[in-house]
């Protein structure tokens, strides 16, 4: 089956064909590094990682560009309020530059622990200020901008098709703009360049043809996508929240400057949600990858959990769901080890069914179910293993590299276990049960095999 992907632009699943044979240009909106990323953010990055893997399994090389937003993302999407970086700086007492570097490092570490492949290019907004100024200049030359007292704005009314990606009801928005527009001409207009206020001492600011200040958030993506991938490339991704504001704005900028809608396919990952406020970075126990580790989970179990839901539906996070994912992952790892060495070739029929599922708009939940069907099948162990490892090129669970952790058993625990094994040998069941209880108090469980036993920590 040829590869089909859901394109938010057309609101339909359609056949994917690369713009340049063999090579895919992929841009994914990256993190805003004013705080740690939460596991919701990583659901989107995991979806994008899955997409990359599927593209590669289809024989494409993927040139993947991701930005790091380290300036310009304001607390409010209405282009007012504080810059998130400056706010983060006040919160932590560190400089805006230091927190950008701290949270970028943390992001990179989380990518590794979640098995997310590194982008071909990871580019910072602050490293590309001249490119953003040039881009704004181009938009200005084409007549799409106006100046207010606080910045240079994009006039969205100049583009009849502005907001098509989000199917925005522009007339309705205009009519319902009860909020004070200030000096903005239209509710959907947005800042390309913001001036540093005279009374402000911004840590991040640059000179520009319009005055000292900093770039708006949306321009960084248009400018860096253009720099690394050109004015029109294959796929642009982000979270579902970007469908109505950030991505329509990226499109409007590139359309104004270069006459293209930036990408051939627009793909969006749906949110991870919770029934309480835990996803929010302002709440006490906010859901970071490190919190999962602190609670004894393997970050890969979170990756597994994300595979169980289609990227185009929201996923409700719960600790029970993560427990179940950890258990399923552990079982899959043990099964994989038990299969021994891989045969030279995977099973062609299973691989064909697997690819058909993934090529049907990345149906990972179905593909995961197929892995269980594979494990239960009567194929030879070596062929099963080779097929499972092939599947894992898409899952990214690292099954091939996984080795069971060996745990040191303390002498006193080993002694009780030996006594219980001896009691069992002489059919002294009461004593064997008593010793099992003793082991349990010590925090261990004993599993009886035919000729020997194993011990596990509880
Ligand atoms: P940010 O750091 O806020 O710029 O977000 C980074 C990425 O995470 C963007 O693609 C967002 O759309 C995405 N995102 C934000 N919140 C969630 C969530 N709860 N679930 C999934 N993705 C999210
Ligand atoms: Zn973006």
mmCIF file of N, CA and C in Angstrom, residues 327-405:
data_model
loop_
_atom_site.group_PDB
_atom_site.id
_atom_site.type_symbol
_atom_site.label_atom_id
_atom_site.label_comp_id
_atom_site.label_asym_id
_atom_site.label_seq_id
_atom_site.Cartn_x
_atom_site.Cartn_y
_atom_site.Cartn_z
ATOM 1 N N UNK A 327 4.039 -2.522 32.179
ATOM 2 C CA UNK A 327 3.915 -3.987 32.259
ATOM 3 C C UNK A 327 3.977 -4.600 30.864
ATOM 4 N N UNK A 328 3.252 -4.001 29.925
ATOM 5 C CA UNK A 328 3.230 -4.536 28.559
ATOM 6 C C UNK A 328 4.625 -4.446 27.928
ATOM 7 N N UNK A 329 5.304 -3.326 28.171
ATOM 8 C CA UNK A 329 6.657 -3.156 27.629
ATOM 9 C C UNK A 329 7.597 -4.216 28.221
ATOM 10 N N UNK A 330 7.527 -4.399 29.542
ATOM 11 C CA UNK A 330 8.394 -5.394 30.193
ATOM 12 C C UNK A 330 8.171 -6.769 29.579
ATOM 13 N N UNK A 331 6.873 -7.088 29.366
ATOM 14 C CA UNK A 331 6.544 -8.400 28.819
ATOM 15 C C UNK A 331 7.104 -8.535 27.398
ATOM 16 N N UNK A 332 6.977 -7.468 26.631
ATOM 17 C CA UNK A 332 7.470 -7.525 25.258
ATOM 18 C C UNK A 332 8.997 -7.682 25.235
ATOM 19 N N UNK A 333 9.655 -7.015 26.152
ATOM 20 C CA UNK A 333 11.118 -7.137 26.230
ATOM 21 C C UNK A 333 11.532 -8.563 26.585
ATOM 22 N N UNK A 334 10.860 -9.134 27.585
ATOM 23 C CA UNK A 334 11.197 -10.490 28.014
ATOM 24 C C UNK A 334 10.916 -11.471 26.881
ATOM 25 N N UNK A 335 9.778 -11.304 26.221
ATOM 26 C CA UNK A 335 9.442 -12.156 25.072
ATOM 27 C C UNK A 335 10.509 -12.050 23.997
ATOM 28 N N UNK A 336 10.961 -10.843 23.755
ATOM 29 C CA UNK A 336 11.945 -10.608 22.707
ATOM 30 C C UNK A 336 13.257 -11.320 23.034
ATOM 31 N N UNK A 337 13.701 -11.216 24.286
ATOM 32 C CA UNK A 337 14.938 -11.891 24.701
ATOM 33 C C UNK A 337 14.777 -13.400 24.548
ATOM 34 N N UNK A 338 13.596 -13.905 24.967
ATOM 35 C CA UNK A 338 13.365 -15.351 24.946
ATOM 36 C C UNK A 338 13.412 -15.926 23.527
ATOM 37 N N UNK A 339 13.191 -15.079 22.524
ATOM 38 C CA UNK A 339 13.201 -15.574 21.138
ATOM 39 C C UNK A 339 14.617 -15.885 20.641
ATOM 40 N N UNK A 340 15.625 -15.417 21.368
ATOM 41 C CA UNK A 340 17.013 -15.705 20.971
ATOM 42 C C UNK A 340 17.453 -14.871 19.782
ATOM 43 N N UNK A 341 18.346 -15.445 18.986
ATOM 44 C CA UNK A 341 18.918 -14.681 17.856
ATOM 45 C C UNK A 341 17.919 -14.549 16.711
ATOM 46 N N UNK A 342 18.062 -13.435 16.003
ATOM 47 C CA UNK A 342 17.169 -13.193 14.865
ATOM 48 C C UNK A 342 17.617 -13.999 13.649
ATOM 49 N N UNK A 343 16.642 -14.495 12.899
ATOM 50 C CA UNK A 343 16.948 -15.154 11.619
ATOM 51 C C UNK A 343 17.386 -14.091 10.620
ATOM 52 N N UNK A 344 17.858 -14.539 9.467
ATOM 53 C CA UNK A 344 18.386 -13.587 8.479
ATOM 54 C C UNK A 344 17.292 -12.656 7.970
ATOM 55 N N UNK A 345 16.070 -13.189 7.860
ATOM 56 C CA UNK A 345 15.011 -12.366 7.243
ATOM 57 C C UNK A 345 13.736 -12.382 8.063
ATOM 58 N N UNK A 346 13.043 -11.235 8.142
ATOM 59 C CA UNK A 346 11.736 -11.220 8.806
ATOM 60 C C UNK A 346 10.679 -11.903 7.931
ATOM 61 N N UNK A 347 9.543 -12.170 8.514
ATOM 62 C CA UNK A 347 8.446 -12.791 7.766
ATOM 63 C C UNK A 347 7.813 -11.758 6.827
ATOM 64 N N UNK A 348 7.839 -12.051 5.529
ATOM 65 C CA UNK A 348 7.409 -11.061 4.530
ATOM 66 C C UNK A 348 5.939 -10.696 4.687
ATOM 67 N N UNK A 349 5.103 -11.690 5.037
ATOM 68 C CA UNK A 349 3.676 -11.454 5.140
ATOM 69 C C UNK A 349 3.362 -10.503 6.311
ATOM 70 N N UNK A 350 3.966 -10.786 7.465
ATOM 71 C CA UNK A 350 3.748 -9.907 8.623
ATOM 72 C C UNK A 350 4.249 -8.483 8.342
ATOM 73 N N UNK A 351 5.415 -8.392 7.698
ATOM 74 C CA UNK A 351 5.973 -7.063 7.412
ATOM 75 C C UNK A 351 5.053 -6.299 6.458
ATOM 76 N N UNK A 352 4.497 -7.002 5.481
ATOM 77 C CA UNK A 352 3.597 -6.334 4.517
ATOM 78 C C UNK A 352 2.353 -5.814 5.252
ATOM 79 N N UNK A 353 1.796 -6.641 6.163
ATOM 80 C CA UNK A 353 0.610 -6.198 6.912
ATOM 81 C C UNK A 353 0.957 -5.012 7.812
ATOM 82 N N UNK A 354 2.143 -5.089 8.390
ATOM 83 C CA UNK A 354 2.619 -4.013 9.274
ATOM 84 C C UNK A 354 2.732 -2.693 8.515
ATOM 85 N N UNK A 355 3.360 -2.754 7.346
ATOM 86 C CA UNK A 355 3.544 -1.524 6.563
ATOM 87 C C UNK A 355 2.202 -0.969 6.100
ATOM 88 N N UNK A 356 1.269 -1.858 5.781
ATOM 89 C CA UNK A 356 -0.057 -1.376 5.340
ATOM 90 C C UNK A 356 -0.724 -0.586 6.479
ATOM 91 N N UNK A 357 -0.542 -1.041 7.714
ATOM 92 C CA UNK A 357 -1.135 -0.324 8.859
ATOM 93 C C UNK A 357 -0.461 1.031 9.060
ATOM 94 N N UNK A 358 0.861 1.041 9.017
ATOM 95 C CA UNK A 358 1.571 2.309 9.227
ATOM 96 C C UNK A 358 1.312 3.269 8.082
ATOM 97 N N UNK A 359 1.207 2.732 6.878
ATOM 98 C CA UNK A 359 0.986 3.602 5.719
ATOM 99 C C UNK A 359 -0.450 4.105 5.634
ATOM 100 N N UNK A 360 -1.290 3.574 6.511
ATOM 101 C CA UNK A 360 -2.658 4.066 6.615
ATOM 102 C C UNK A 360 -2.672 5.151 7.715
ATOM 103 N N UNK A 361 -2.052 6.275 7.420
ATOM 104 C CA UNK A 361 -1.962 7.404 8.347
ATOM 105 C C UNK A 361 -1.421 7.005 9.725
ATOM 106 N N UNK A 362 -0.331 6.255 9.719
ATOM 107 C CA UNK A 362 0.408 5.921 10.945
ATOM 108 C C UNK A 362 -0.471 5.245 12.001
ATOM 109 N N UNK A 363 -1.049 4.119 11.629
ATOM 110 C CA UNK A 363 -1.894 3.435 12.610
ATOM 111 C C UNK A 363 -1.046 2.567 13.550
ATOM 112 N N UNK A 364 -0.365 3.235 14.450
ATOM 113 C CA UNK A 364 0.512 2.537 15.394
ATOM 114 C C UNK A 364 -0.255 1.614 16.354
ATOM 115 N N UNK A 365 -1.454 1.999 16.836
ATOM 116 C CA UNK A 365 -2.148 1.082 17.750
ATOM 117 C C UNK A 365 -2.411 -0.277 17.095
ATOM 118 N N UNK A 366 -2.813 -0.250 15.820
ATOM 119 C CA UNK A 366 -3.055 -1.504 15.119
ATOM 120 C C UNK A 366 -1.741 -2.271 14.910
ATOM 121 N N UNK A 367 -0.693 -1.524 14.600
ATOM 122 C CA UNK A 367 0.612 -2.153 14.363
ATOM 123 C C UNK A 367 1.124 -2.819 15.640
ATOM 124 N N UNK A 368 0.826 -2.197 16.781
ATOM 125 C CA UNK A 368 1.235 -2.765 18.069
ATOM 126 C C UNK A 368 0.470 -4.068 18.328
ATOM 127 N N UNK A 369 -0.813 -4.057 17.994
ATOM 128 C CA UNK A 369 -1.614 -5.281 18.161
ATOM 129 C C UNK A 369 -1.057 -6.388 17.263
ATOM 130 N N UNK A 370 -0.577 -6.008 16.090
ATOM 131 C CA UNK A 370 -0.010 -7.010 15.176
ATOM 132 C C UNK A 370 1.247 -7.645 15.785
ATOM 133 N N UNK A 371 1.996 -6.862 16.568
ATOM 134 C CA UNK A 371 3.196 -7.413 17.206
ATOM 135 C C UNK A 371 2.800 -8.551 18.160
ATOM 136 N N UNK A 372 1.649 -8.407 18.831
ATOM 137 C CA UNK A 372 1.202 -9.482 19.726
ATOM 138 C C UNK A 372 0.748 -10.699 18.930
ATOM 139 N N UNK A 373 0.103 -10.436 17.802
ATOM 140 C CA UNK A 373 -0.292 -11.549 16.938
ATOM 141 C C UNK A 373 0.966 -12.293 16.467
ATOM 142 N N UNK A 374 1.991 -11.534 16.148
ATOM 143 C CA UNK A 374 3.265 -12.127 15.722
ATOM 144 C C UNK A 374 3.830 -13.023 16.825
ATOM 145 N N UNK A 375 3.850 -12.500 18.053
ATOM 146 C CA UNK A 375 4.448 -13.258 19.155
ATOM 147 C C UNK A 375 3.674 -14.554 19.412
ATOM 148 N N UNK A 376 2.359 -14.516 19.172
ATOM 149 C CA UNK A 376 1.531 -15.713 19.414
ATOM 150 C C UNK A 376 1.559 -16.687 18.225
ATOM 151 N N UNK A 377 2.078 -16.241 17.105
ATOM 152 C CA UNK A 377 2.025 -17.061 15.878
ATOM 153 C C UNK A 377 2.938 -18.278 16.008
ATOM 154 N N UNK A 378 2.820 -19.211 15.054
ATOM 155 C CA UNK A 378 3.694 -20.386 15.150
ATOM 156 C C UNK A 378 4.920 -20.279 14.239
ATOM 157 N N UNK A 379 5.327 -19.061 13.946
ATOM 158 C CA UNK A 379 6.576 -18.875 13.190
ATOM 159 C C UNK A 379 7.752 -19.353 14.052
ATOM 160 N N UNK A 380 8.861 -19.687 13.381
ATOM 161 C CA UNK A 380 10.064 -20.091 14.112
ATOM 162 C C UNK A 380 10.562 -18.906 14.945
ATOM 163 N N UNK A 381 11.122 -19.189 16.166
ATOM 164 C CA UNK A 381 11.543 -18.085 17.037
ATOM 165 C C UNK A 381 12.466 -17.068 16.354
ATOM 166 N N UNK A 382 13.427 -17.551 15.577
ATOM 167 C CA UNK A 382 14.370 -16.641 14.925
ATOM 168 C C UNK A 382 13.676 -15.706 13.938
ATOM 169 N N UNK A 383 12.682 -16.228 13.243
ATOM 170 C CA UNK A 383 11.948 -15.407 12.255
ATOM 171 C C UNK A 383 11.077 -14.394 13.006
ATOM 172 N N UNK A 384 10.460 -14.863 14.105
ATOM 173 C CA UNK A 384 9.663 -13.943 14.928
ATOM 174 C C UNK A 384 10.537 -12.790 15.413
ATOM 175 N N UNK A 385 11.733 -13.155 15.865
ATOM 176 C CA UNK A 385 12.623 -12.124 16.409
ATOM 177 C C UNK A 385 12.997 -11.124 15.314
ATOM 178 N N UNK A 386 13.352 -11.633 14.142
ATOM 179 C CA UNK A 386 13.739 -10.734 13.047
ATOM 180 C C UNK A 386 12.569 -9.821 12.679
ATOM 181 N N UNK A 387 11.353 -10.375 12.717
ATOM 182 C CA UNK A 387 10.172 -9.578 12.357
ATOM 183 C C UNK A 387 9.895 -8.534 13.435
ATOM 184 N N UNK A 388 10.019 -8.958 14.692
ATOM 185 C CA UNK A 388 9.794 -8.017 15.802
ATOM 186 C C UNK A 388 10.799 -6.862 15.742
ATOM 187 N N UNK A 389 12.048 -7.192 15.442
ATOM 188 C CA UNK A 389 13.062 -6.128 15.358
ATOM 189 C C UNK A 389 12.771 -5.187 14.186
ATOM 190 N N UNK A 390 12.234 -5.751 13.117
ATOM 191 C CA UNK A 390 11.833 -4.897 11.980
ATOM 192 C C UNK A 390 10.713 -3.946 12.440
ATOM 193 N N UNK A 391 9.730 -4.492 13.145
ATOM 194 C CA UNK A 391 8.636 -3.659 13.666
ATOM 195 C C UNK A 391 9.204 -2.538 14.552
ATOM 196 N N UNK A 392 10.224 -2.916 15.326
ATOM 197 C CA UNK A 392 10.751 -1.947 16.288
ATOM 198 C C UNK A 392 11.481 -0.788 15.618
ATOM 199 N N UNK A 393 11.820 -0.942 14.346
ATOM 200 C CA UNK A 393 12.385 0.222 13.635
ATOM 201 C C UNK A 393 11.354 1.341 13.604
ATOM 202 N N UNK A 394 10.069 0.984 13.639
ATOM 203 C CA UNK A 394 9.013 2.003 13.696
ATOM 204 C C UNK A 394 8.628 2.339 15.141
ATOM 205 N N UNK A 395 8.540 1.313 15.994
ATOM 206 C CA UNK A 395 8.131 1.572 17.387
ATOM 207 C C UNK A 395 9.186 2.382 18.149
ATOM 208 N N UNK A 396 10.462 2.077 17.892
ATOM 209 C CA UNK A 396 11.546 2.767 18.601
ATOM 210 C C UNK A 396 11.630 2.403 20.069
ATOM 211 N N UNK A 397 11.243 1.169 20.431
ATOM 212 C CA UNK A 397 11.292 0.767 21.838
ATOM 213 C C UNK A 397 12.678 0.251 22.240
ATOM 214 N N UNK A 398 13.565 0.157 21.293
ATOM 215 C CA UNK A 398 14.934 -0.289 21.582
ATOM 216 C C UNK A 398 14.997 -1.753 21.984
ATOM 217 N N UNK A 399 14.118 -2.599 21.424
ATOM 218 C CA UNK A 399 14.042 -4.003 21.840
ATOM 219 C C UNK A 399 15.352 -4.750 21.571
ATOM 220 N N UNK A 400 16.019 -4.425 20.473
ATOM 221 C CA UNK A 400 17.236 -5.132 20.097
ATOM 222 C C UNK A 400 18.368 -4.908 21.090
ATOM 223 N N UNK A 401 18.393 -3.740 21.692
ATOM 224 C CA UNK A 401 19.513 -3.384 22.567
ATOM 225 C C UNK A 401 19.208 -3.683 24.036
ATOM 226 N N UNK A 402 17.975 -4.052 24.327
ATOM 227 C CA UNK A 402 17.594 -4.193 25.736
ATOM 228 C C UNK A 402 18.180 -5.457 26.359
ATOM 229 N N UNK A 403 18.727 -5.307 27.549
ATOM 230 C CA UNK A 403 19.190 -6.486 28.299
ATOM 231 C C UNK A 403 18.579 -6.425 29.687
ATOM 232 N N UNK A 404 18.175 -7.591 30.229
ATOM 233 C CA UNK A 404 17.558 -7.564 31.563
ATOM 234 C C UNK A 404 18.570 -7.076 32.592
ATOM 235 N N UNK A 405 18.051 -6.322 33.543
ATOM 236 C CA UNK A 405 18.932 -5.838 34.617
ATOM 237 C C UNK A 405 19.162 -6.980 35.586
#
